XYZ file of C-alpha atoms in Angstrom:
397
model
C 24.591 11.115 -21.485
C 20.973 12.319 -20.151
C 19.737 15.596 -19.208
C 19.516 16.994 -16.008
C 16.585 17.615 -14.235
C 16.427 21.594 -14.831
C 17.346 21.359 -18.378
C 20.388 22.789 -18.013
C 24.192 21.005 -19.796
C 24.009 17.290 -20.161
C 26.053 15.578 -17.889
C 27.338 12.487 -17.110
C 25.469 9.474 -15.555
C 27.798 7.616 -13.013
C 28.348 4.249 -13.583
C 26.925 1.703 -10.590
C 29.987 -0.140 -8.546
C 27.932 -3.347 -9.137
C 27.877 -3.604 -12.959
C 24.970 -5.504 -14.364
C 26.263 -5.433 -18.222
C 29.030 -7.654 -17.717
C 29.019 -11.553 -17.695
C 27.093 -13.858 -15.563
C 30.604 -14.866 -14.436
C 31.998 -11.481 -13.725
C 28.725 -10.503 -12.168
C 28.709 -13.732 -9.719
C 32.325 -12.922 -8.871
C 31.795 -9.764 -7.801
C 29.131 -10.146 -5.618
C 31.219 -12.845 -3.882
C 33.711 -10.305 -3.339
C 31.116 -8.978 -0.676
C 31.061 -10.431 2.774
C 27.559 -10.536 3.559
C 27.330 -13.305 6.740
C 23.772 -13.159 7.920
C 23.517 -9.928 9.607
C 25.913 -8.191 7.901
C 24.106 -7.657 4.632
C 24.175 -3.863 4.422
C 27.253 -3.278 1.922
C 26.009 -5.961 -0.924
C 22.312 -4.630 0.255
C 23.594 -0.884 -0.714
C 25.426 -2.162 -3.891
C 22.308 -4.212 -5.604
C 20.098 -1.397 -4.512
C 22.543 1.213 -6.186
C 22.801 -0.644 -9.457
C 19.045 -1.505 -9.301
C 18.120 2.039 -9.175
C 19.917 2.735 -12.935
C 17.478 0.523 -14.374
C 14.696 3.127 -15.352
C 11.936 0.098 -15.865
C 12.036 -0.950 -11.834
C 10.392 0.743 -8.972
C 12.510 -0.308 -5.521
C 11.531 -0.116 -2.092
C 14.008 -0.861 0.365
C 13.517 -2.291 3.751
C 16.701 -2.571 6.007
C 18.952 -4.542 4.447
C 16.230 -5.991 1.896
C 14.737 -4.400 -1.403
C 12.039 -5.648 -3.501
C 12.279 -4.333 -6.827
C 9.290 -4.409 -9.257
C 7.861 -3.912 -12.821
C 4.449 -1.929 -13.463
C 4.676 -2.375 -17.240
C 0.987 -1.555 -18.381
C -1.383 -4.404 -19.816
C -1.051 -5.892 -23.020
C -2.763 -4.783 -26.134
C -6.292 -6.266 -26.368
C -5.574 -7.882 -22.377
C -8.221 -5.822 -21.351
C -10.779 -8.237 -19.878
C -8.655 -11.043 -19.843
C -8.812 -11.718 -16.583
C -10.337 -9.751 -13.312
C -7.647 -6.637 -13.496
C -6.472 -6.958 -17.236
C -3.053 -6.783 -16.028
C -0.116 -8.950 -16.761
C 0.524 -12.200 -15.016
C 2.934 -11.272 -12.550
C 6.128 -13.325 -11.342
C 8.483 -13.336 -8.210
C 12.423 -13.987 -8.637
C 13.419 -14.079 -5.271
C 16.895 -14.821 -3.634
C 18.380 -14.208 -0.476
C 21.770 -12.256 0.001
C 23.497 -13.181 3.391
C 25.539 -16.696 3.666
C 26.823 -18.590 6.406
C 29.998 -17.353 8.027
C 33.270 -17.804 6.105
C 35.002 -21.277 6.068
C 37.342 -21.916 9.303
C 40.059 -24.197 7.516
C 42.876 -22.076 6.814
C 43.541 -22.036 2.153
C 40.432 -23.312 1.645
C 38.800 -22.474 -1.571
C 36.041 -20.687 -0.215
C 37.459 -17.598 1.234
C 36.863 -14.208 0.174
C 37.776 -12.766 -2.087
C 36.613 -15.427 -4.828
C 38.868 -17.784 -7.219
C 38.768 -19.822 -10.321
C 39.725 -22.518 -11.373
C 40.063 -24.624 -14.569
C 38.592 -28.167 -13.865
C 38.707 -30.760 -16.694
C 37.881 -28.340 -18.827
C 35.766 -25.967 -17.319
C 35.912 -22.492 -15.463
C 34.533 -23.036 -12.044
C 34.098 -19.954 -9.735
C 35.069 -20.314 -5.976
C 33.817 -18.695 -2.833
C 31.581 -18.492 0.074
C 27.819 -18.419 -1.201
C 29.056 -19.213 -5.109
C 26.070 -22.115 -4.569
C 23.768 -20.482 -1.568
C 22.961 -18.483 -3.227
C 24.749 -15.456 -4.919
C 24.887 -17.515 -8.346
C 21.041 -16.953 -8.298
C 21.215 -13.695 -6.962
C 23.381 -12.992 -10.042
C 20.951 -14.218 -12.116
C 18.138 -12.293 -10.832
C 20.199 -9.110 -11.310
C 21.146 -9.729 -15.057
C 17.266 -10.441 -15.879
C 16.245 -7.355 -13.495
C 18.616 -5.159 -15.835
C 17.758 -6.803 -18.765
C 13.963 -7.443 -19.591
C 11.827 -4.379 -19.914
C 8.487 -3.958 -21.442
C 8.995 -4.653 -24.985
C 11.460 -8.426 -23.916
C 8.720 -10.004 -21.440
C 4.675 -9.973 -21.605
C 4.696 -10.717 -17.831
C 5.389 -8.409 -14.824
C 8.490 -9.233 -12.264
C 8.999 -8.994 -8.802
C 12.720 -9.295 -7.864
C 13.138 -9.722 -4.370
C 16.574 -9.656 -2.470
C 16.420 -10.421 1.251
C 18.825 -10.927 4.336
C 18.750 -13.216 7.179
C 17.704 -16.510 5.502
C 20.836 -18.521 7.434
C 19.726 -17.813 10.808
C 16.810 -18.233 13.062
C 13.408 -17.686 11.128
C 12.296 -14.920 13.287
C 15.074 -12.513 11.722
C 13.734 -13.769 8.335
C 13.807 -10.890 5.822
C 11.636 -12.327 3.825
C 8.999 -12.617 6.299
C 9.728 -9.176 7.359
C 9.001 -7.947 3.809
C 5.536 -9.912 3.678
C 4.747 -8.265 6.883
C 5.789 -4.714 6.204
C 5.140 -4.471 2.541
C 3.000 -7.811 1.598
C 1.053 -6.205 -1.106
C 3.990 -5.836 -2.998
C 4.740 -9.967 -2.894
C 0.705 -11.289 -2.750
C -0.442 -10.184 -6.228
C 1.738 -12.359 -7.595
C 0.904 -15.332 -9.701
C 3.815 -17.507 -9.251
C 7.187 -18.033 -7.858
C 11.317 -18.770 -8.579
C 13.685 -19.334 -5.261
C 16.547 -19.279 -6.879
C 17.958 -21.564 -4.240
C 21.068 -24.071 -6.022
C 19.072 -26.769 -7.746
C 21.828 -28.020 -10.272
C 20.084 -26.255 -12.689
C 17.220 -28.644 -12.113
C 13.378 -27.429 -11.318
C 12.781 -28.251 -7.641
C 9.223 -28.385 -6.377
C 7.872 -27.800 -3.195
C 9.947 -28.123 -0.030
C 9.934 -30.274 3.149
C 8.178 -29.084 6.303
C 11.311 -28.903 8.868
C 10.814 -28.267 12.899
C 13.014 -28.659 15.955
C 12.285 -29.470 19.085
C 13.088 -30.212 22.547
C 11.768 -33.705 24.067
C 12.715 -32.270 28.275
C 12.733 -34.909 31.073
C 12.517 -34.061 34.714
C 14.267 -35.925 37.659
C 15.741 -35.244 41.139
C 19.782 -34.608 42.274
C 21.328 -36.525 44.749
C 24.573 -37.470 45.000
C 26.056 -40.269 42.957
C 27.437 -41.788 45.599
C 23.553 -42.072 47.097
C 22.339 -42.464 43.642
C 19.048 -43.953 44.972
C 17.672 -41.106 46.924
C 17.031 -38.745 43.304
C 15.830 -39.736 39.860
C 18.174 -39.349 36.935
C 16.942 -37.283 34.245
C 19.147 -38.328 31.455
C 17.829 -42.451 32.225
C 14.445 -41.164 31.684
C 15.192 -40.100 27.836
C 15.924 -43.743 26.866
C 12.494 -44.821 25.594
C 12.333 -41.680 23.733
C 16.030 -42.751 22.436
C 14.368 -46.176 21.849
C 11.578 -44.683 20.174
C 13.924 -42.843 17.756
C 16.000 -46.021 17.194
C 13.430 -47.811 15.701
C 11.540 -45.147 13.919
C 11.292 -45.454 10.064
C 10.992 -42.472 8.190
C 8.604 -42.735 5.331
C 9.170 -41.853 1.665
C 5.808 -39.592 0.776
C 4.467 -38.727 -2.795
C 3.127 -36.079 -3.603
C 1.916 -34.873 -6.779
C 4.452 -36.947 -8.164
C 7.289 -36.113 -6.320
C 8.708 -38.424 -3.676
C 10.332 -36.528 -0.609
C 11.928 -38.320 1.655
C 11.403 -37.648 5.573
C 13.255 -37.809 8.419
C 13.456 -37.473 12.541
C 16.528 -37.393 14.312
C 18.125 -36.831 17.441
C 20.801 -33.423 16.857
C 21.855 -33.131 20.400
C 21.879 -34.369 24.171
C 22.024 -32.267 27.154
C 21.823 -32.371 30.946
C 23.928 -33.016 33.992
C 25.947 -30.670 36.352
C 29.313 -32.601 37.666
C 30.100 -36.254 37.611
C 28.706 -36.610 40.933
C 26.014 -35.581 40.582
C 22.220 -37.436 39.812
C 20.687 -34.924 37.029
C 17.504 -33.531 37.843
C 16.850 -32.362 34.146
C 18.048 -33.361 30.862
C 16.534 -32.673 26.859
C 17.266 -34.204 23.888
C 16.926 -32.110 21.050
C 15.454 -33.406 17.941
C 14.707 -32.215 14.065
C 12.010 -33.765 12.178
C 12.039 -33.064 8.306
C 8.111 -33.473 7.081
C 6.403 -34.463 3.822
C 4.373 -31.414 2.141
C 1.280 -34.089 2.417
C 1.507 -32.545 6.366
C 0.237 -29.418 7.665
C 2.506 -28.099 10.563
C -0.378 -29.241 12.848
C -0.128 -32.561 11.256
C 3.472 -32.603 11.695
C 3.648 -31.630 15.284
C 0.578 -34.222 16.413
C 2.816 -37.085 14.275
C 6.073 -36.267 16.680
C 3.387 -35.558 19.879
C 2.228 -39.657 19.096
C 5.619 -40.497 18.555
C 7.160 -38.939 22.120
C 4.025 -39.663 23.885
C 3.887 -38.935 27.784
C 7.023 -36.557 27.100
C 7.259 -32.851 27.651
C 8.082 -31.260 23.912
C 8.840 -27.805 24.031
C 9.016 -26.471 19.925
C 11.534 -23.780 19.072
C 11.450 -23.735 15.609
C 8.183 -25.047 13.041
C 8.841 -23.813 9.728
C 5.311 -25.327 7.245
C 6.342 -27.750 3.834
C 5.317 -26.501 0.510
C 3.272 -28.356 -1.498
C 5.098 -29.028 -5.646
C 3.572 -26.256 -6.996
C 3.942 -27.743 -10.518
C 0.218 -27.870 -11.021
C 0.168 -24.601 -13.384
C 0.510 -23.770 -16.332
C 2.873 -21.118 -15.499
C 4.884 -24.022 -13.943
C 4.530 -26.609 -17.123
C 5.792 -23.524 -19.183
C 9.238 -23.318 -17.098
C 9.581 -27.071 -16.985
C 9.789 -27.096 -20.435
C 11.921 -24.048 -20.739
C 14.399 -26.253 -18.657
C 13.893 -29.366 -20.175
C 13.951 -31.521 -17.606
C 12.540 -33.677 -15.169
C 11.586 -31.495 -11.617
C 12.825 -33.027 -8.430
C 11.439 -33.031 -4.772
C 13.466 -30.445 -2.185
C 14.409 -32.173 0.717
C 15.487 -29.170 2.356
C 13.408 -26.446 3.999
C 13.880 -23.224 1.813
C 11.208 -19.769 1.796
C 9.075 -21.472 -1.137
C 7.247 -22.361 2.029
C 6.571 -18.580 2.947
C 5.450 -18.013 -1.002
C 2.850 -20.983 -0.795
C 1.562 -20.112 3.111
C 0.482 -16.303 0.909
C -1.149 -18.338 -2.041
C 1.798 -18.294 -4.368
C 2.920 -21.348 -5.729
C 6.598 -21.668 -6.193
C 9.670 -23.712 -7.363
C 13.147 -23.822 -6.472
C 15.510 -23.597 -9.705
C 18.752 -22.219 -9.542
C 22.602 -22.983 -10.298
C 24.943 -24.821 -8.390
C 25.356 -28.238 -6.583
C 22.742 -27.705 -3.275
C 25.496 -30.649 -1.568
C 28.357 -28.308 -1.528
C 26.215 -25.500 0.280
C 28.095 -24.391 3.431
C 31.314 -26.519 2.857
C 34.708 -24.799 2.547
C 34.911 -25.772 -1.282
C 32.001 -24.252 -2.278
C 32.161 -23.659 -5.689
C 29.849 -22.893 -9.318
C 30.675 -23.761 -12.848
C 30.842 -20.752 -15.632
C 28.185 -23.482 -17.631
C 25.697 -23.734 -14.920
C 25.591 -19.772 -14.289
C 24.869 -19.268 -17.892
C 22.700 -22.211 -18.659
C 20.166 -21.099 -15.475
C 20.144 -17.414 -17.183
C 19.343 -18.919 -20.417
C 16.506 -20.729 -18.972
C 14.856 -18.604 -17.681
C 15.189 -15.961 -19.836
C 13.976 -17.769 -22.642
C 11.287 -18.874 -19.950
C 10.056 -15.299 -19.373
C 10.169 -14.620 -23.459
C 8.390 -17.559 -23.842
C 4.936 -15.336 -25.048
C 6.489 -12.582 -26.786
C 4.598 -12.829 -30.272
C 7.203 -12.802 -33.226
C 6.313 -9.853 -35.504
């Protein structure tokens, strides 16, 4: 019960569709119940920011279909001096809430709306984005509803975004750095809850996709020698990608593992026909010892003498294990932190000064597959974590 605003009969509060009191597996479930394929985020958008707004501790702001929700508890007693503001250290939880459209193969597992299953004895939840990434977004939710000022001597920044599974352009993550980036940059560290396997993931590789284009001249086949085939002039850039080794790269003690690769092949207009243009389209996955300008004069030296025209050139991210803030949450999960392979927005935290880790539940290798699934366990072990993570300075009385 609560009073209304002009004090006249109490009346009764509503109760949020999305209900943020009930299990980490219940709560998981029903946001899989949502289809939210990139670009289609507004109903889950309008259901977190609904049950968000009951939690009297949070102050939202919305942004299309993306909503950063925040703490401004006040400073600790005696904080005052402390550091250059006396406030709290502040941390992002950040997750994104579209997936990748819903599996093709007709009774698969991962169809809306979700399943489970008992599997050798354990509950495993079923469904499209159970591992990227509404697991973690499920997470973020319980801990957004659950630790207020008296739980938690830090400050939080939840952040729920759309449009991670498409182009980077339609990022909403960027889009809320852009629009409302003092809300993100005073933040001392980051969590991307991105599916880890329960296991803290530092740092990202770079990732960037280009086109290596060739140029020729038509003729007809049958004349083949008055033009210049376009497609024949890719093969020392197919030669040079034969015998390329990718490097393994440490840094900060992480290894990552790199990697440039051919993806497609295009060019031609009938089969009698010499082409006059062809491109082979390649991905190159970069060590976080590169800067993106590092990383594109590396693949310029590589495809020397060839046009490359870049569509995509998302930066690495460094570990970001080198704080104390990040030594805290390793031990809070207890084990050893792995290099990400993949590209995931831990890069946009560290290009704003924010070092961040990935660490979230679920099996990153079954991400986009039509079985993609999340144990009960690993829901409720990554909510432990980091719960007791973010208690980890409350002073016992």
């Amino acid at each position: 019960m609560s009073v209304s605003p002009n004090n006249s009969e109490p009346h009764e509060v509503p109760q949020p569709p999305l209900n943020l009191d009930v299990s980490m597996p219940e709560l998981t479930r029903a946001l899989l119940d949502y289809e939210s394929v990139s670009g289609n985020e507004r109903t889950i958008a309008d259901a977190v920011h609904t049950a968000l707004s009951f939690c009297p501790h949070l102050h939202l702001t919305r942004d299309g279909d993306a909503i950063i929700a925040r703490t401004e508890f006040p400073p600790l007693p005696g904080a005052e001096g402390e550091s250059a503001k006396g406030e709290r250290t502040r941390i992002i939880l950040a997750g994104h809430l579209d997936t990748v459209p819903l599996p093709t193969v007709e009774g698969s597992l991962g169809t809306v709306p979700a399943t489970v299953r008992e599997e050798d004895g354990h509950s495993v939840l079923y469904g499209r984005g159970a591992t990227d990434m509404k697991g973690g977004v499920a997470v973020q939710l319980k801990l957004a509803s659950e630790l207020t000022a008296q739980d938690t001597d830090y400050n939080l920044t939840y952040i729920f975004y759309d449009n991670e599974e498409v182009a980077s352009e339609l990022s909403g993550l960027a889009r809320l750095i852009r629009n409302h980036g003092e809300l993100i940059t005073d933040a001392d560290f980051g969590v991307l809850l991105e599916p880890t396997n329960g296991t803290i993931e530092g740092g990202c590789n770079g990732t960037m996709r280009f086109f290596v284009r060739t140029r020729g001249l038509a003729a007809h086949s049958g004349r083949a020698w008055r033009g210049e085939n376009a497609i024949h002039a890719l093969a020392p850039a197919l030669a040079a990608l034969a015998s390329y080794e990718p490097k393994t790269i440490s840094v900060e003690g992480l290894d990552y593992r790199e990697g440039l690769n051919a993806v497609q092949i295009s060019g031609g207009v009938a089969g009698n026909v010499i082409p006059d243009a062809a491109a082979m389209h390649v991905n190159y996955r970069f060590a976080p010892d590169k800067t993106l300008d590092e990383a594109i004069a590396h693949v310029r030296e590589v495809f020397a003498g060839y046009e490359l025209d870049f569509v995509d050139l998302s930066p690495a991210a460094r570990p970001g294990l080198d704080t104390p803030l990040a030594a805290s949450l390793i031990e809070a999960v207890g084990q050893e932190p792995q290099p990400k392979y993949g590209w995931t927005d831990v890069a946009r935290l560290s290009e704003i000064g924010i070092p961040a880790v990935n660490f979230g539940p679920g099996d990153a290798l079954l991400a986009h597959t039509d079985s993609e699934h999340v144990s009960f366990s690993q829901l409720t072990r990554c909510h432990a974590d980091l719960r007791a993570w973010l208690l980890s300075d409350r002073d016992e009385d």
